[in-house]
């Protein structure tokens, strides 16, 4: 087997696995276990770095064609994988208006709930139609210890989420809340903490904290209409 053929095979296989490998890297450095899809989107541009592999596969395909060797598989895999890399790799820019990584937005939430959130954090916020969901990770152990001490001493934080309150949350938040240890439900309209609201319309904030992953989830601008 000549060198062109060997190189063609190598580029074929590396192009074939490039979407999976690049997506896995984006998921890993984006800490998908903490920030979810927003974390992957944050580093989706990593997939664009794998585009040259597909281009090289096309170029070697032309060389193989000119030397009357098998070349079609290099073209086929490149024409499939390159669009995937371009589309998914551009998510960071496509979803720029609905996914935010601005830490300063936490200050607005602090003003509403009347207690501080650690400053040394990493944030990803999904801006949905009906509410915003922010995922926060505390970045160092000192901030983590200080915050957990505050959580333990502050009566606003509850160790159990009341079923009446849980049922008011979006289904995805109900599911995610199963692995958190501390909770705060603040009814902005009635200015009440951790009290299931009666009938009426309310604006609420829900916060949960996971000690193991030192992360918070914040449901903000959430409106409830209880009949």
mmCIF file of C-alpha atoms in Angstrom:
data_model
loop_
_atom_site.group_PDB
_atom_site.id
_atom_site.type_symbol
_atom_site.label_atom_id
_atom_site.label_comp_id
_atom_site.label_asym_id
_atom_site.label_seq_id
_atom_site.Cartn_x
_atom_site.Cartn_y
_atom_site.Cartn_z
ATOM 1 C CA UNK A 1 0.000 0.000 0.000
ATOM 2 C CA UNK A 2 1.533 3.350 -1.066
ATOM 3 C CA UNK A 3 1.865 6.457 1.103
ATOM 4 C CA UNK A 4 -1.073 8.280 -0.511
ATOM 5 C CA UNK A 5 -3.357 5.346 0.185
ATOM 6 C CA UNK A 6 -2.189 5.101 3.812
ATOM 7 C CA UNK A 7 -2.652 8.848 4.317
ATOM 8 C CA UNK A 8 -6.063 8.626 2.661
ATOM 9 C CA UNK A 9 -7.162 5.925 5.106
ATOM 10 C CA UNK A 10 -5.853 7.866 8.100
ATOM 11 C CA UNK A 11 -7.684 11.027 7.026
ATOM 12 C CA UNK A 12 -10.838 9.049 6.301
ATOM 13 C CA UNK A 13 -11.006 7.655 9.831
ATOM 14 C CA UNK A 14 -9.959 10.877 11.572
ATOM 15 C CA UNK A 15 -12.587 12.804 9.584
ATOM 16 C CA UNK A 16 -15.203 10.195 10.423
ATOM 17 C CA UNK A 17 -14.637 10.457 14.189
ATOM 18 C CA UNK A 18 -13.983 14.221 14.234
ATOM 19 C CA UNK A 19 -17.607 15.228 15.086
ATOM 20 C CA UNK A 20 -17.770 12.777 17.984
ATOM 21 C CA UNK A 21 -14.302 13.602 19.320
ATOM 22 C CA UNK A 22 -14.766 17.372 19.045
ATOM 23 C CA UNK A 23 -18.231 17.212 20.646
ATOM 24 C CA UNK A 24 -16.808 15.130 23.504
ATOM 25 C CA UNK A 25 -14.061 17.705 24.071
ATOM 26 C CA UNK A 26 -16.616 20.544 24.090
ATOM 27 C CA UNK A 27 -18.733 18.601 26.595
ATOM 28 C CA UNK A 28 -15.747 17.900 28.830
ATOM 29 C CA UNK A 29 -14.288 21.411 29.012
ATOM 30 C CA UNK A 30 -17.803 22.876 29.050
ATOM 31 C CA UNK A 31 -18.582 20.733 32.137
ATOM 32 C CA UNK A 32 -21.880 19.480 30.797
ATOM 33 C CA UNK A 33 -22.568 17.722 34.108
ATOM 34 C CA UNK A 34 -22.764 21.173 35.729
ATOM 35 C CA UNK A 35 -23.893 23.590 33.026
ATOM 36 C CA UNK A 36 -25.858 21.221 30.820
ATOM 37 C CA UNK A 37 -26.329 22.126 27.152
ATOM 38 C CA UNK A 38 -25.244 25.716 27.859
ATOM 39 C CA UNK A 39 -21.806 24.438 28.839
ATOM 40 C CA UNK A 40 -21.444 22.534 25.570
ATOM 41 C CA UNK A 41 -22.575 25.559 23.555
ATOM 42 C CA UNK A 42 -19.996 27.701 25.313
ATOM 43 C CA UNK A 43 -17.172 25.647 23.821
ATOM 44 C CA UNK A 44 -18.883 24.445 20.656
ATOM 45 C CA UNK A 45 -16.307 26.478 18.678
ATOM 46 C CA UNK A 46 -13.841 23.679 19.434
ATOM 47 C CA UNK A 47 -15.583 21.676 16.708
ATOM 48 C CA UNK A 48 -14.533 24.280 14.150
ATOM 49 C CA UNK A 49 -10.896 23.439 14.874
ATOM 50 C CA UNK A 50 -11.430 19.983 13.338
ATOM 51 C CA UNK A 51 -12.537 21.348 9.953
ATOM 52 C CA UNK A 52 -8.993 21.215 8.443
ATOM 53 C CA UNK A 53 -9.012 17.433 8.860
ATOM 54 C CA UNK A 54 -12.025 17.132 6.551
ATOM 55 C CA UNK A 55 -10.486 19.552 4.063
ATOM 56 C CA UNK A 56 -7.284 17.511 3.984
ATOM 57 C CA UNK A 57 -9.368 14.397 3.398
ATOM 58 C CA UNK A 58 -10.894 16.055 0.335
ATOM 59 C CA UNK A 59 -7.477 17.117 -0.954
ATOM 60 C CA UNK A 60 -5.997 13.651 -0.560
ATOM 61 C CA UNK A 61 -9.124 12.329 -2.276
ATOM 62 C CA UNK A 62 -8.257 14.390 -5.369
ATOM 63 C CA UNK A 63 -4.721 13.057 -5.318
ATOM 64 C CA UNK A 64 -5.988 9.485 -5.067
ATOM 65 C CA UNK A 65 -8.406 10.139 -7.937
ATOM 66 C CA UNK A 66 -5.651 11.530 -10.128
ATOM 67 C CA UNK A 67 -3.566 8.437 -9.469
ATOM 68 C CA UNK A 68 -6.571 6.204 -10.276
ATOM 69 C CA UNK A 69 -6.885 4.904 -6.720
ATOM 70 C CA UNK A 70 -10.009 4.559 -4.557
ATOM 71 C CA UNK A 71 -10.989 8.025 -3.380
ATOM 72 C CA UNK A 72 -14.789 8.236 -3.005
ATOM 73 C CA UNK A 73 -14.930 7.377 0.689
ATOM 74 C CA UNK A 74 -12.723 10.386 1.513
ATOM 75 C CA UNK A 75 -15.138 12.664 -0.342
ATOM 76 C CA UNK A 76 -18.254 11.098 1.150
ATOM 77 C CA UNK A 77 -17.114 11.247 4.780
ATOM 78 C CA UNK A 78 -15.888 14.833 4.351
ATOM 79 C CA UNK A 79 -19.137 16.029 2.783
ATOM 80 C CA UNK A 80 -21.044 14.480 5.697
ATOM 81 C CA UNK A 81 -18.796 15.518 8.595
ATOM 82 C CA UNK A 82 -17.772 19.005 7.507
ATOM 83 C CA UNK A 83 -21.339 20.412 7.583
ATOM 84 C CA UNK A 84 -21.849 18.839 11.016
ATOM 85 C CA UNK A 85 -18.686 20.488 12.344
ATOM 86 C CA UNK A 86 -19.639 23.850 10.848
ATOM 87 C CA UNK A 87 -23.245 23.808 12.077
ATOM 88 C CA UNK A 88 -22.639 22.523 15.609
ATOM 89 C CA UNK A 89 -19.401 24.461 15.907
ATOM 90 C CA UNK A 90 -21.288 27.684 15.211
ATOM 91 C CA UNK A 91 -23.787 27.160 18.053
ATOM 92 C CA UNK A 92 -21.747 29.505 20.272
ATOM 93 C CA UNK A 93 -22.595 32.316 17.871
ATOM 94 C CA UNK A 94 -26.054 31.142 16.755
ATOM 95 C CA UNK A 95 -27.403 30.997 20.321
ATOM 96 C CA UNK A 96 -25.596 34.093 21.535
ATOM 97 C CA UNK A 97 -28.895 35.881 22.209
ATOM 98 C CA UNK A 98 -30.477 33.095 24.280
ATOM 99 C CA UNK A 99 -27.475 31.777 26.223
ATOM 100 C CA UNK A 100 -25.486 34.143 28.421
ATOM 101 C CA UNK A 101 -22.267 33.666 30.377
ATOM 102 C CA UNK A 102 -22.349 37.081 32.038
ATOM 103 C CA UNK A 103 -21.498 36.809 35.747
ATOM 104 C CA UNK A 104 -22.920 40.284 36.376
ATOM 105 C CA UNK A 105 -26.463 38.992 35.911
ATOM 106 C CA UNK A 106 -26.113 37.309 39.305
ATOM 107 C CA UNK A 107 -26.106 40.754 40.954
ATOM 108 C CA UNK A 108 -29.647 41.345 39.717
ATOM 109 C CA UNK A 109 -30.765 38.070 41.289
ATOM 110 C CA UNK A 110 -29.036 38.948 44.579
ATOM 111 C CA UNK A 111 -31.018 42.176 44.809
ATOM 112 C CA UNK A 112 -34.236 40.196 44.516
ATOM 113 C CA UNK A 113 -33.464 37.473 47.051
ATOM 114 C CA UNK A 114 -31.638 39.651 49.617
ATOM 115 C CA UNK A 115 -28.610 37.429 50.191
ATOM 116 C CA UNK A 116 -25.232 37.124 48.529
ATOM 117 C CA UNK A 117 -24.045 34.550 46.040
ATOM 118 C CA UNK A 118 -20.283 33.783 45.856
ATOM 119 C CA UNK A 119 -18.296 36.118 43.616
ATOM 120 C CA UNK A 120 -15.760 33.572 42.351
ATOM 121 C CA UNK A 121 -18.135 31.701 40.068
ATOM 122 C CA UNK A 122 -18.686 30.547 36.515
ATOM 123 C CA UNK A 123 -22.163 31.116 35.072
ATOM 124 C CA UNK A 124 -24.270 29.859 32.175
ATOM 125 C CA UNK A 125 -27.824 31.164 31.717
ATOM 126 C CA UNK A 126 -30.475 29.798 29.391
ATOM 127 C CA UNK A 127 -32.942 32.552 28.510
ATOM 128 C CA UNK A 128 -36.171 30.759 27.748
ATOM 129 C CA UNK A 129 -39.568 32.177 26.832
ATOM 130 C CA UNK A 130 -41.176 31.687 30.240
ATOM 131 C CA UNK A 131 -38.174 31.931 32.578
ATOM 132 C CA UNK A 132 -34.389 31.999 32.847
ATOM 133 C CA UNK A 133 -32.306 29.114 34.201
ATOM 134 C CA UNK A 134 -28.823 29.898 35.489
ATOM 135 C CA UNK A 135 -26.217 27.264 36.340
ATOM 136 C CA UNK A 136 -23.428 28.451 38.632
ATOM 137 C CA UNK A 137 -20.239 26.745 39.727
ATOM 138 C CA UNK A 138 -18.171 27.978 42.682
ATOM 139 C CA UNK A 139 -14.590 27.980 41.457
ATOM 140 C CA UNK A 140 -12.469 27.657 44.591
ATOM 141 C CA UNK A 141 -12.656 25.779 47.872
ATOM 142 C CA UNK A 142 -12.454 28.884 50.049
ATOM 143 C CA UNK A 143 -15.539 30.441 48.440
ATOM 144 C CA UNK A 144 -17.264 27.060 48.616
ATOM 145 C CA UNK A 145 -16.595 26.665 52.346
ATOM 146 C CA UNK A 146 -17.749 30.188 53.118
ATOM 147 C CA UNK A 147 -20.906 29.785 51.111
ATOM 148 C CA UNK A 148 -21.778 26.409 52.639
ATOM 149 C CA UNK A 149 -21.299 27.857 56.104
ATOM 150 C CA UNK A 150 -23.713 30.634 55.173
ATOM 151 C CA UNK A 151 -26.185 28.099 53.790
ATOM 152 C CA UNK A 152 -26.093 26.027 56.980
ATOM 153 C CA UNK A 153 -26.606 29.057 59.216
ATOM 154 C CA UNK A 154 -29.219 30.840 57.114
ATOM 155 C CA UNK A 155 -32.741 29.682 57.886
ATOM 156 C CA UNK A 156 -33.902 30.616 54.414
ATOM 157 C CA UNK A 157 -32.158 27.514 53.050
ATOM 158 C CA UNK A 158 -34.210 24.350 53.422
ATOM 159 C CA UNK A 159 -32.840 20.805 53.342
ATOM 160 C CA UNK A 160 -36.045 19.428 51.849
ATOM 161 C CA UNK A 161 -38.119 20.751 48.993
ATOM 162 C CA UNK A 162 -41.784 20.807 49.918
ATOM 163 C CA UNK A 163 -43.953 18.765 47.519
ATOM 164 C CA UNK A 164 -46.385 21.699 47.181
ATOM 165 C CA UNK A 165 -43.550 23.929 45.978
ATOM 166 C CA UNK A 166 -41.895 21.274 43.847
ATOM 167 C CA UNK A 167 -45.125 20.706 41.916
ATOM 168 C CA UNK A 168 -45.113 24.386 40.898
ATOM 169 C CA UNK A 169 -41.708 24.163 39.236
ATOM 170 C CA UNK A 170 -41.105 23.277 35.560
ATOM 171 C CA UNK A 171 -40.781 19.535 35.035
ATOM 172 C CA UNK A 172 -37.091 19.716 34.088
ATOM 173 C CA UNK A 173 -36.328 21.600 37.320
ATOM 174 C CA UNK A 174 -38.344 19.105 39.347
ATOM 175 C CA UNK A 175 -36.204 16.340 37.894
ATOM 176 C CA UNK A 176 -32.897 18.161 38.399
ATOM 177 C CA UNK A 177 -33.723 19.152 41.974
ATOM 178 C CA UNK A 178 -33.580 15.504 43.075
ATOM 179 C CA UNK A 179 -29.781 15.628 43.398
ATOM 180 C CA UNK A 180 -29.524 18.954 45.264
ATOM 181 C CA UNK A 181 -29.202 19.313 49.036
ATOM 182 C CA UNK A 182 -30.424 22.845 49.833
ATOM 183 C CA UNK A 183 -33.311 24.887 48.464
ATOM 184 C CA UNK A 184 -34.791 28.376 48.570
ATOM 185 C CA UNK A 185 -38.137 29.342 47.079
ATOM 186 C CA UNK A 186 -38.793 33.078 47.128
ATOM 187 C CA UNK A 187 -42.153 34.544 46.170
ATOM 188 C CA UNK A 188 -41.250 38.033 45.002
ATOM 189 C CA UNK A 189 -44.881 39.129 44.706
ATOM 190 C CA UNK A 190 -45.806 38.260 48.291
ATOM 191 C CA UNK A 191 -42.263 38.710 49.665
ATOM 192 C CA UNK A 192 -42.361 35.269 51.281
ATOM 193 C CA UNK A 193 -39.740 32.518 51.497
ATOM 194 C CA UNK A 194 -40.471 28.797 51.238
ATOM 195 C CA UNK A 195 -44.242 29.162 51.575
ATOM 196 C CA UNK A 196 -46.493 27.507 48.971
ATOM 197 C CA UNK A 197 -48.524 30.312 47.385
ATOM 198 C CA UNK A 198 -52.306 30.423 47.361
ATOM 199 C CA UNK A 199 -54.392 31.145 44.280
ATOM 200 C CA UNK A 200 -53.214 34.104 42.239
ATOM 201 C CA UNK A 201 -50.404 35.228 39.969
ATOM 202 C CA UNK A 202 -46.859 35.402 41.331
ATOM 203 C CA UNK A 203 -43.308 36.031 40.244
ATOM 204 C CA UNK A 204 -40.870 33.636 41.910
ATOM 205 C CA UNK A 205 -37.236 32.656 42.184
ATOM 206 C CA UNK A 206 -36.078 29.133 42.968
ATOM 207 C CA UNK A 207 -32.508 28.286 43.996
ATOM 208 C CA UNK A 208 -30.965 24.900 44.693
ATOM 209 C CA UNK A 209 -27.432 24.038 45.805
ATOM 210 C CA UNK A 210 -25.465 20.852 45.181
ATOM 211 C CA UNK A 211 -22.627 20.435 47.692
ATOM 212 C CA UNK A 212 -20.795 17.662 45.828
ATOM 213 C CA UNK A 213 -20.441 19.569 42.555
ATOM 214 C CA UNK A 214 -20.410 22.975 44.327
ATOM 215 C CA UNK A 215 -22.989 24.286 41.915
ATOM 216 C CA UNK A 216 -26.226 26.216 42.077
ATOM 217 C CA UNK A 217 -29.224 26.274 39.813
ATOM 218 C CA UNK A 218 -31.368 29.408 39.756
ATOM 219 C CA UNK A 219 -34.820 29.636 38.229
ATOM 220 C CA UNK A 220 -35.451 33.344 37.664
ATOM 221 C CA UNK A 221 -38.299 35.433 36.241
ATOM 222 C CA UNK A 222 -40.625 32.501 36.775
ATOM 223 C CA UNK A 223 -44.304 33.394 36.841
ATOM 224 C CA UNK A 224 -46.914 31.184 38.457
ATOM 225 C CA UNK A 225 -50.637 31.385 37.860
ATOM 226 C CA UNK A 226 -52.553 29.353 40.451
ATOM 227 C CA UNK A 227 -56.270 28.989 39.891
#
